[in-house]
């Protein structure tokens, strides 16, 4: 509910966004839910898997500072 931390994963945005809006009490219509599910992707670009952008030192720093989010969502710095 309101006052709680809600974290969504960008890679699951179509599923997470309506759930997060519900959790904070933001009304969302059925037509908006449908639109979120089927709207064409925009501003997309090709990217490598995120761990390839991190060297060992940066991986350690991010792992330390964002441990809660990393653990909660199962992120791993695999190479």
PDB file of C-alpha atoms in Angstrom:
ATOM      1  CA  UNK A   1       0.000   0.000   0.000  1.00  0.00           C
ATOM      2  CA  UNK A   2       0.967   3.662   0.213  1.00  0.00           C
ATOM      3  CA  UNK A   3       4.191   4.271   2.104  1.00  0.00           C
ATOM      4  CA  UNK A   4       5.739   0.983   1.002  1.00  0.00           C
ATOM      5  CA  UNK A   5       8.579   0.620  -1.463  1.00  0.00           C
ATOM      6  CA  UNK A   6       7.461  -0.767  -4.816  1.00  0.00           C
ATOM      7  CA  UNK A   7      10.156  -1.759  -7.264  1.00  0.00           C
ATOM      8  CA  UNK A   8       9.337  -2.869 -10.782  1.00  0.00           C
ATOM      9  CA  UNK A   9      11.677  -4.481 -13.246  1.00  0.00           C
ATOM     10  CA  UNK A  10      11.923  -2.713 -16.553  1.00  0.00           C
ATOM     11  CA  UNK A  11      12.130  -6.092 -18.281  1.00  0.00           C
ATOM     12  CA  UNK A  12       8.700  -6.906 -16.744  1.00  0.00           C
ATOM     13  CA  UNK A  13       7.172  -3.438 -17.022  1.00  0.00           C
ATOM     14  CA  UNK A  14       3.983  -4.550 -18.753  1.00  0.00           C
ATOM     15  CA  UNK A  15       3.178  -6.814 -15.794  1.00  0.00           C
ATOM     16  CA  UNK A  16       4.719  -4.752 -12.988  1.00  0.00           C
ATOM     17  CA  UNK A  17       3.294  -1.306 -13.784  1.00  0.00           C
ATOM     18  CA  UNK A  18      -0.416  -2.099 -13.265  1.00  0.00           C
ATOM     19  CA  UNK A  19       0.420  -4.036 -10.110  1.00  0.00           C
ATOM     20  CA  UNK A  20       2.487  -1.153  -8.738  1.00  0.00           C
ATOM     21  CA  UNK A  21      -0.236   1.385  -9.542  1.00  0.00           C
ATOM     22  CA  UNK A  22      -2.784  -0.804  -7.751  1.00  0.00           C
ATOM     23  CA  UNK A  23      -0.456  -1.118  -4.756  1.00  0.00           C
ATOM     24  CA  UNK A  24      -0.197   2.648  -4.297  1.00  0.00           C
ATOM     25  CA  UNK A  25      -3.924   3.207  -4.770  1.00  0.00           C
ATOM     26  CA  UNK A  26      -3.748   4.746  -8.243  1.00  0.00           C
ATOM     27  CA  UNK A  27      -6.878   3.837 -10.190  1.00  0.00           C
ATOM     28  CA  UNK A  28      -6.246   2.265 -13.586  1.00  0.00           C
ATOM     29  CA  UNK A  29      -9.012   1.465 -16.035  1.00  0.00           C
ATOM     30  CA  UNK A  30      -9.437  -1.852 -17.805  1.00  0.00           C
ATOM     31  CA  UNK A  31      -8.731  -0.147 -21.127  1.00  0.00           C
ATOM     32  CA  UNK A  32      -5.455   1.271 -19.769  1.00  0.00           C
ATOM     33  CA  UNK A  33      -4.474  -2.189 -18.487  1.00  0.00           C
ATOM     34  CA  UNK A  34      -5.157  -3.593 -21.938  1.00  0.00           C
ATOM     35  CA  UNK A  35      -3.156  -0.812 -23.584  1.00  0.00           C
ATOM     36  CA  UNK A  36      -0.164  -1.431 -21.326  1.00  0.00           C
ATOM     37  CA  UNK A  37      -0.213  -5.101 -22.327  1.00  0.00           C
ATOM     38  CA  UNK A  38      -0.326  -4.555 -26.094  1.00  0.00           C
ATOM     39  CA  UNK A  39       1.094  -1.092 -26.831  1.00  0.00           C
ATOM     40  CA  UNK A  40       3.986  -1.168 -29.279  1.00  0.00           C
ATOM     41  CA  UNK A  41       7.421  -0.781 -27.747  1.00  0.00           C
ATOM     42  CA  UNK A  42       9.009   2.625 -28.252  1.00  0.00           C
ATOM     43  CA  UNK A  43      12.479   4.064 -27.937  1.00  0.00           C
ATOM     44  CA  UNK A  44      14.017   0.604 -28.087  1.00  0.00           C
ATOM     45  CA  UNK A  45      17.617  -0.216 -28.785  1.00  0.00           C
ATOM     46  CA  UNK A  46      19.766  -3.308 -28.814  1.00  0.00           C
ATOM     47  CA  UNK A  47      21.768  -3.938 -25.665  1.00  0.00           C
ATOM     48  CA  UNK A  48      24.034  -6.659 -24.418  1.00  0.00           C
ATOM     49  CA  UNK A  49      23.177  -8.430 -21.165  1.00  0.00           C
ATOM     50  CA  UNK A  50      23.668  -5.919 -18.365  1.00  0.00           C
ATOM     51  CA  UNK A  51      26.607  -7.694 -16.634  1.00  0.00           C
ATOM     52  CA  UNK A  52      28.803  -7.055 -19.672  1.00  0.00           C
ATOM     53  CA  UNK A  53      28.734  -3.325 -18.851  1.00  0.00           C
ATOM     54  CA  UNK A  54      30.236  -3.834 -15.354  1.00  0.00           C
ATOM     55  CA  UNK A  55      33.855  -4.540 -14.473  1.00  0.00           C
ATOM     56  CA  UNK A  56      34.666  -6.364 -11.214  1.00  0.00           C
ATOM     57  CA  UNK A  57      35.035  -3.176  -9.142  1.00  0.00           C
ATOM     58  CA  UNK A  58      31.765  -1.689 -10.358  1.00  0.00           C
ATOM     59  CA  UNK A  59      29.971  -5.021  -9.857  1.00  0.00           C
ATOM     60  CA  UNK A  60      31.152  -5.088  -6.235  1.00  0.00           C
ATOM     61  CA  UNK A  61      30.079  -1.481  -5.629  1.00  0.00           C
ATOM     62  CA  UNK A  62      26.618  -1.997  -7.118  1.00  0.00           C
ATOM     63  CA  UNK A  63      26.221  -5.301  -5.251  1.00  0.00           C
ATOM     64  CA  UNK A  64      26.989  -3.520  -1.983  1.00  0.00           C
ATOM     65  CA  UNK A  65      24.826  -0.446  -2.527  1.00  0.00           C
ATOM     66  CA  UNK A  66      21.841  -2.149  -4.144  1.00  0.00           C
ATOM     67  CA  UNK A  67      21.856  -5.483  -2.292  1.00  0.00           C
ATOM     68  CA  UNK A  68      18.175  -5.218  -1.351  1.00  0.00           C
ATOM     69  CA  UNK A  69      16.992  -4.792  -4.932  1.00  0.00           C
ATOM     70  CA  UNK A  70      19.470  -7.347  -6.306  1.00  0.00           C
ATOM     71  CA  UNK A  71      18.409  -9.990  -3.790  1.00  0.00           C
ATOM     72  CA  UNK A  72      14.711  -9.218  -4.050  1.00  0.00           C
ATOM     73  CA  UNK A  73      14.639  -9.601  -7.827  1.00  0.00           C
ATOM     74  CA  UNK A  74      17.282 -12.258  -8.317  1.00  0.00           C
ATOM     75  CA  UNK A  75      19.748 -10.181 -10.309  1.00  0.00           C
ATOM     76  CA  UNK A  76      23.215 -11.720 -10.695  1.00  0.00           C
ATOM     77  CA  UNK A  77      26.440 -10.439 -12.185  1.00  0.00           C
ATOM     78  CA  UNK A  78      27.291 -13.480 -14.280  1.00  0.00           C
ATOM     79  CA  UNK A  79      29.896 -13.226 -16.982  1.00  0.00           C
TER      80      UNK A  79
END
